[in-house]
CSV table of C-alpha atoms in Angstrom, one decimal:
chain,number,residue,atom,x,y,z
A,83,UNK,CA,138.2,69.9,148.7
A,84,UNK,CA,140.5,70.6,145.7
A,85,UNK,CA,143.3,73.0,146.2
A,86,UNK,CA,143.5,76.0,143.9
A,87,UNK,CA,146.8,77.1,142.5
A,88,UNK,CA,147.3,80.1,140.2
A,89,UNK,CA,150.6,81.7,139.4
A,90,UNK,CA,151.4,84.6,141.8
A,91,UNK,CA,153.9,87.3,140.9
A,92,UNK,CA,157.2,88.0,142.6
A,93,UNK,CA,156.8,91.2,144.6
A,94,UNK,CA,159.2,93.3,146.6
A,95,UNK,CA,158.7,92.6,150.3
A,96,UNK,CA,159.3,96.3,151.1
A,97,UNK,CA,156.2,97.1,149.1
A,98,UNK,CA,153.8,94.8,150.9
A,99,UNK,CA,152.9,93.9,154.5
A,100,UNK,CA,153.6,90.3,155.3
A,101,UNK,CA,151.4,87.9,157.2
A,102,UNK,CA,152.4,84.9,159.3
A,103,UNK,CA,149.8,82.6,157.9
A,104,UNK,CA,149.8,79.0,156.7
A,105,UNK,CA,148.8,77.4,153.4
A,106,UNK,CA,146.4,79.4,151.4
A,107,UNK,CA,143.5,77.9,149.5
A,108,UNK,CA,144.3,79.8,146.3
A,109,UNK,CA,147.2,81.7,144.8
A,110,UNK,CA,146.0,84.7,142.8
A,111,UNK,CA,147.7,86.7,140.1
A,112,UNK,CA,146.8,90.4,140.8
A,113,UNK,CA,148.5,91.8,137.7
A,114,UNK,CA,149.6,91.1,134.2
A,115,UNK,CA,153.4,91.2,134.9
A,116,UNK,CA,153.5,87.4,135.5
A,117,UNK,CA,153.2,85.9,132.1
A,118,UNK,CA,152.6,82.3,131.4
A,119,UNK,CA,149.9,79.6,131.2
A,120,UNK,CA,147.8,79.0,134.2
A,121,UNK,CA,147.1,75.4,135.1
A,122,UNK,CA,143.4,74.4,134.9
A,123,UNK,CA,141.6,74.6,138.2
A,124,UNK,CA,138.1,74.2,139.7
A,125,UNK,CA,136.8,76.3,142.5
A,126,UNK,CA,135.0,74.5,145.4
A,127,UNK,CA,131.3,75.3,145.2
A,128,UNK,CA,131.3,77.3,148.5
A,129,UNK,CA,134.1,79.6,147.2
A,130,UNK,CA,133.2,80.1,143.6
A,131,UNK,CA,131.4,83.4,144.0
A,132,UNK,CA,134.0,84.8,146.5
A,133,UNK,CA,137.0,83.8,144.4
A,134,UNK,CA,135.4,85.0,141.2
A,135,UNK,CA,134.5,88.3,142.7
A,136,UNK,CA,138.1,88.8,143.9
A,137,UNK,CA,139.5,88.1,140.5
A,138,UNK,CA,137.1,90.4,138.8
A,139,UNK,CA,137.8,93.2,141.3
A,140,UNK,CA,141.6,92.7,140.8
A,141,UNK,CA,141.1,92.9,137.0
A,142,UNK,CA,139.1,96.1,137.4
A,143,UNK,CA,141.7,97.7,139.6
A,144,UNK,CA,144.5,96.6,137.2
A,145,UNK,CA,142.7,98.5,134.4
A,146,UNK,CA,142.8,101.6,136.5
A,147,UNK,CA,146.5,101.1,137.1
A,148,UNK,CA,147.1,101.0,133.4
A,149,UNK,CA,145.2,104.2,132.9
A,150,UNK,CA,147.0,105.9,135.8
A,151,UNK,CA,150.5,105.0,134.4
A,152,UNK,CA,149.9,106.1,130.8
A,153,UNK,CA,152.7,108.4,129.7
A,154,UNK,CA,155.3,107.0,132.1
A,155,UNK,CA,158.3,106.1,129.9
A,156,UNK,CA,160.4,104.0,132.3
A,157,UNK,CA,159.1,100.5,132.1
A,158,UNK,CA,161.0,99.3,135.2
A,159,UNK,CA,159.4,102.2,137.2
A,160,UNK,CA,156.0,101.2,135.8
A,161,UNK,CA,156.3,97.6,137.0
A,162,UNK,CA,157.5,98.6,140.4
A,163,UNK,CA,154.6,101.0,140.9
A,164,UNK,CA,152.2,98.4,139.6
A,165,UNK,CA,153.5,95.9,142.2
A,166,UNK,CA,153.0,98.4,145.0
A,167,UNK,CA,149.5,99.4,143.9
A,168,UNK,CA,148.5,95.8,143.4
A,169,UNK,CA,149.6,94.8,146.8
A,170,UNK,CA,147.8,97.7,148.4
A,171,UNK,CA,144.7,96.5,146.5
A,172,UNK,CA,145.1,93.0,148.0
A,173,UNK,CA,145.3,94.5,151.5
A,174,UNK,CA,142.1,96.4,150.8
A,175,UNK,CA,140.5,93.2,149.5
A,176,UNK,CA,141.2,91.6,152.9
A,177,UNK,CA,138.8,94.0,154.4
A,178,UNK,CA,136.1,93.3,151.8
A,179,UNK,CA,136.3,89.5,151.7
A,180,UNK,CA,137.0,86.7,154.1
A,181,UNK,CA,140.6,86.2,152.9
A,182,UNK,CA,144.1,86.5,154.2
A,183,UNK,CA,147.4,86.8,152.5
A,184,UNK,CA,150.9,85.3,153.0
A,185,UNK,CA,154.2,86.4,151.3
A,186,UNK,CA,156.8,83.7,150.7
A,187,UNK,CA,160.3,84.2,149.4
A,188,UNK,CA,162.0,81.0,150.5
A,189,UNK,CA,163.6,82.4,153.7
A,190,UNK,CA,162.6,85.0,156.4
A,191,UNK,CA,164.7,87.9,155.1
A,192,UNK,CA,163.8,87.5,151.4
A,193,UNK,CA,163.0,90.8,149.6
A,194,UNK,CA,161.3,89.3,146.5
A,195,UNK,CA,158.3,87.2,147.4
A,196,UNK,CA,155.2,85.6,146.0
A,197,UNK,CA,151.8,86.4,147.5
A,198,UNK,CA,149.2,83.8,148.2
A,199,UNK,CA,145.6,84.5,149.2
A,200,UNK,CA,143.1,82.2,151.0
A,201,UNK,CA,140.4,81.7,153.6
A,202,UNK,CA,142.0,81.8,157.1
A,203,UNK,CA,140.2,78.6,158.4
A,204,UNK,CA,141.6,76.6,155.4
A,205,UNK,CA,145.2,77.7,155.8
A,206,UNK,CA,147.0,74.6,157.1
A,207,UNK,CA,150.7,74.8,156.0
A,208,UNK,CA,153.2,77.1,154.2
A,209,UNK,CA,152.4,77.4,150.5
A,210,UNK,CA,154.7,75.5,148.2
A,211,UNK,CA,155.0,78.3,145.6
A,212,UNK,CA,158.8,78.8,145.4
A,213,UNK,CA,161.7,76.5,144.6
A,214,UNK,CA,165.3,76.8,145.5
A,215,UNK,CA,168.2,76.1,143.1
A,216,UNK,CA,171.9,75.9,143.6
A,217,UNK,CA,174.5,77.1,141.0
A,218,UNK,CA,178.0,75.6,141.5
A,219,UNK,CA,181.2,75.9,139.6
A,220,UNK,CA,184.9,76.9,139.9
A,221,UNK,CA,184.5,80.6,140.9
A,222,UNK,CA,187.8,80.7,142.8
A,223,UNK,CA,189.7,82.5,140.0
A,224,UNK,CA,186.7,84.1,138.2
A,225,UNK,CA,184.4,85.5,140.9
A,226,UNK,CA,181.0,86.6,139.6
A,227,UNK,CA,178.7,89.3,140.9
A,228,UNK,CA,174.9,89.3,141.5
A,229,UNK,CA,174.5,90.9,138.1
A,230,UNK,CA,176.5,88.1,136.5
A,231,UNK,CA,174.3,85.4,138.0
A,232,UNK,CA,171.1,87.3,137.2
A,233,UNK,CA,172.2,87.9,133.6
A,234,UNK,CA,173.0,84.3,133.0
A,235,UNK,CA,169.7,83.1,134.5
A,236,UNK,CA,167.7,85.6,132.4
A,237,UNK,CA,169.9,84.6,129.4
A,238,UNK,CA,168.1,81.3,129.4
A,239,UNK,CA,165.0,83.1,128.1
A,240,UNK,CA,162.9,83.5,131.2
A,241,UNK,CA,161.4,86.8,132.6
A,242,UNK,CA,162.7,88.6,135.7
A,243,UNK,CA,159.3,88.2,137.3
A,244,UNK,CA,160.0,84.4,137.6
A,245,UNK,CA,163.1,84.9,139.8
A,246,UNK,CA,163.3,85.6,143.5
A,247,UNK,CA,166.3,86.5,145.6
A,248,UNK,CA,169.8,85.5,144.6
A,249,UNK,CA,172.1,84.5,147.5
A,250,UNK,CA,175.8,84.8,146.6
A,251,UNK,CA,178.2,82.1,148.1
A,252,UNK,CA,181.6,83.4,147.0
A,253,UNK,CA,183.8,80.7,145.5
A,254,UNK,CA,181.0,78.1,145.8
A,255,UNK,CA,178.6,79.9,143.5
A,256,UNK,CA,175.1,81.0,144.4
A,257,UNK,CA,171.6,79.9,145.4
A,258,UNK,CA,168.4,81.5,144.1
A,259,UNK,CA,164.6,81.2,144.2
A,260,UNK,CA,162.4,80.6,141.2
A,261,UNK,CA,158.8,79.6,140.5
A,262,UNK,CA,158.6,75.8,140.8
A,263,UNK,CA,157.4,75.3,137.2
A,264,UNK,CA,160.7,76.6,135.8
A,265,UNK,CA,163.1,74.7,138.1
A,266,UNK,CA,163.6,71.7,135.7
A,267,UNK,CA,164.0,74.0,132.8
A,268,UNK,CA,166.8,76.0,134.5
A,269,UNK,CA,168.5,72.8,135.7
A,270,UNK,CA,168.9,71.7,132.0
A,271,UNK,CA,169.4,75.1,130.4
A,272,UNK,CA,171.8,77.0,132.7
A,273,UNK,CA,175.3,76.0,131.7
A,274,UNK,CA,177.5,79.1,132.2
A,275,UNK,CA,177.8,82.2,134.4
A,276,UNK,CA,180.2,84.5,132.9
A,277,UNK,CA,183.0,82.3,131.6
A,278,UNK,CA,182.5,79.7,134.3
A,279,UNK,CA,180.9,76.4,133.5
A,280,UNK,CA,178.3,75.6,136.1
A,281,UNK,CA,175.8,72.9,137.2
A,282,UNK,CA,172.4,73.8,138.5
A,283,UNK,CA,170.6,71.5,141.0
A,284,UNK,CA,167.4,71.7,143.1
A,285,UNK,CA,167.8,72.0,146.8
A,286,UNK,CA,165.3,72.1,149.7
A,287,UNK,CA,164.4,75.5,151.0
A,288,UNK,CA,165.9,74.5,154.4
A,289,UNK,CA,169.3,74.2,152.6
A,290,UNK,CA,169.4,77.9,151.7
A,291,UNK,CA,172.5,79.4,153.2
A,292,UNK,CA,171.4,83.0,154.0
A,293,UNK,CA,173.0,85.1,156.7
A,294,UNK,CA,170.6,85.9,159.6
A,295,UNK,CA,170.5,89.6,160.4
A,296,UNK,CA,172.6,90.9,163.2
A,297,UNK,CA,170.5,92.4,166.0
A,298,UNK,CA,170.8,93.9,169.5
A,299,UNK,CA,168.0,94.2,172.0
A,300,UNK,CA,167.2,96.7,174.7
A,301,UNK,CA,164.2,97.7,176.8
A,302,UNK,CA,162.3,100.9,177.2
A,303,UNK,CA,159.5,102.0,179.5
A,304,UNK,CA,156.8,104.0,177.7
A,305,UNK,CA,153.4,105.5,178.7
A,306,UNK,CA,151.9,104.2,175.4
A,307,UNK,CA,152.5,101.8,172.5
A,308,UNK,CA,152.2,104.6,169.9
A,309,UNK,CA,154.5,104.5,167.0
A,310,UNK,CA,156.0,108.0,167.7
A,311,UNK,CA,156.8,106.9,171.3
A,312,UNK,CA,158.4,103.5,170.5
A,313,UNK,CA,160.2,104.6,167.3
A,314,UNK,CA,161.5,107.6,169.2
A,315,UNK,CA,163.0,105.3,171.8
A,316,UNK,CA,164.2,102.8,169.3
A,317,UNK,CA,166.0,105.2,167.0
A,318,UNK,CA,167.1,107.5,169.8
A,319,UNK,CA,165.3,110.5,168.2
A,320,UNK,CA,163.3,113.2,169.8
A,321,UNK,CA,159.6,112.8,169.7
A,322,UNK,CA,159.2,116.0,167.6
A,323,UNK,CA,161.8,114.7,165.1
A,324,UNK,CA,160.0,111.5,164.8
A,325,UNK,CA,156.7,113.3,164.2
A,326,UNK,CA,158.3,115.3,161.4
A,327,UNK,CA,159.6,112.1,159.8
A,328,UNK,CA,156.1,110.6,159.9
A,329,UNK,CA,154.6,113.7,158.3
A,330,UNK,CA,157.2,113.4,155.5
A,331,UNK,CA,156.3,109.8,154.9
A,332,UNK,CA,159.6,108.5,156.1
A,333,UNK,CA,158.3,106.0,158.7
A,334,UNK,CA,156.8,102.6,157.8
A,335,UNK,CA,155.2,99.9,159.9
A,336,UNK,CA,155.4,96.4,158.3
A,337,UNK,CA,156.5,98.0,155.1
A,338,UNK,CA,153.5,100.3,154.9
A,339,UNK,CA,153.9,104.1,155.3
A,340,UNK,CA,152.2,105.4,158.4
A,341,UNK,CA,150.6,108.8,158.5
A,342,UNK,CA,149.3,109.0,162.1
A,343,UNK,CA,151.5,109.5,165.1
A,344,UNK,CA,149.1,107.5,167.2
A,345,UNK,CA,149.3,104.3,165.3
A,346,UNK,CA,149.5,101.5,167.9
A,347,UNK,CA,152.2,98.9,167.7
A,348,UNK,CA,152.3,95.3,168.9
A,349,UNK,CA,154.7,92.5,169.3
A,350,UNK,CA,156.2,91.4,165.9
A,351,UNK,CA,155.7,94.8,164.2
A,352,UNK,CA,158.7,96.0,162.1
A,353,UNK,CA,159.3,99.8,162.1
A,354,UNK,CA,161.6,101.3,159.6
A,355,UNK,CA,162.7,104.9,159.2
A,356,UNK,CA,164.4,106.2,156.0
A,357,UNK,CA,168.1,106.5,156.5
A,358,UNK,CA,167.9,105.2,160.1
A,359,UNK,CA,167.3,101.4,159.7
A,360,UNK,CA,164.6,99.3,161.3
A,361,UNK,CA,163.6,97.9,164.6
A,362,UNK,CA,161.3,95.1,165.6
A,363,UNK,CA,158.9,95.2,168.5
A,364,UNK,CA,159.6,92.4,170.9
A,365,UNK,CA,157.9,91.3,174.2
A,366,UNK,CA,155.5,93.8,175.8
A,367,UNK,CA,154.7,93.8,179.5
A,368,UNK,CA,152.7,96.1,181.7
A,369,UNK,CA,154.3,97.7,184.7
A,370,UNK,CA,152.8,98.2,188.1
A,371,UNK,CA,152.5,101.9,187.4
A,372,UNK,CA,150.4,101.3,184.3
A,373,UNK,CA,153.2,101.8,181.7
A,374,UNK,CA,154.6,99.4,179.2
A,375,UNK,CA,158.0,97.7,179.3
A,376,UNK,CA,158.8,97.1,175.7
A,377,UNK,CA,161.7,95.0,174.2
A,378,UNK,CA,163.1,96.7,171.1
A,379,UNK,CA,165.2,94.7,168.6
A,380,UNK,CA,167.4,96.8,166.5
A,381,UNK,CA,168.8,95.5,163.2
A,382,UNK,CA,172.4,96.3,162.8
C-alpha cells in the first residue's frame, strides 16, 4: 500500500490538541497558508472516497474561514485565526471519519508543529515530516537573538510557514526545524546571521538540544476527576475561583478551552490556566474509600 504524503502546515501547538499516535497514512494541508507544489500521489483504492471527502470538506470549511475574516486588516492575526479554526475543523473531522491526527514539531515541547492525519490501524511509526538543521558560527563576540536567526532564515526567500521552532544555543549558534523539502536549500543558501558567517548542516532529530521543562510532583485526594476539582488542587485555587476562570474561558485542557466544570480528566491530560501556568495529570489510583489519589505534575 502506497504511503500518501501531502504538505502539512506549521501550526501553533497551543492552538491544537496533540495526539500520541504513530505514522499517519496521509498528511493533509487544511489551509492555503502553506504554499508550494505538492508531490504527485495516488490514494489506495480503499481510501479514495474517504480521503477525497476529507479534502473536499476542508476546502469548503476554508472558504467559510475566508468569508468570516473579510475586513480584518492584520494579516498576521488572520493567519493565526485561520490556523486555530482549521485545527478545530480537523478535530471535528475525526468524529466524522475514521481518522486520527498527530502533531510533530521535532521535540516534545515544540510550539510550532505540523499536523498529520491517517487511519488509526495504519499508523505504525512517527511521521517523518520535519527536519532539523544546525547553524554554527563564531557568536562569542556577536551574540544573535531569536529574531536575528529567524530574519536570516527568512532572508533566503522562504516563507515563515515553512519554519518550526528555533532553539538558541548561545555562542554555538542555534538549531531549528524546517519542512524536509527545504533542508538542502537552506544548507546551501544560509551564509550569515547578522554579521556572523555561518555554516548550516542537517542533524538527526535526536540531536536537538532542547531544555526539558522543570517540574515538581505532588498528590491530591479528590472525590472526582472533574477539571474544577483537579485544577483547583493543582493551582491551589478555591473551587469557586476555578469555576469563574472556566466561565471566562481561561482554562484549557490539551490546549482546547473548556466550558464545562464537569469535564473529566485522565492521565496525560495537560491543564493550563491563563496567568497561572500548567499542570499535567499523572498516575490515578482509586482509594479504599472510593476516592481518587491523583498525581499532579506542575510545570515550573
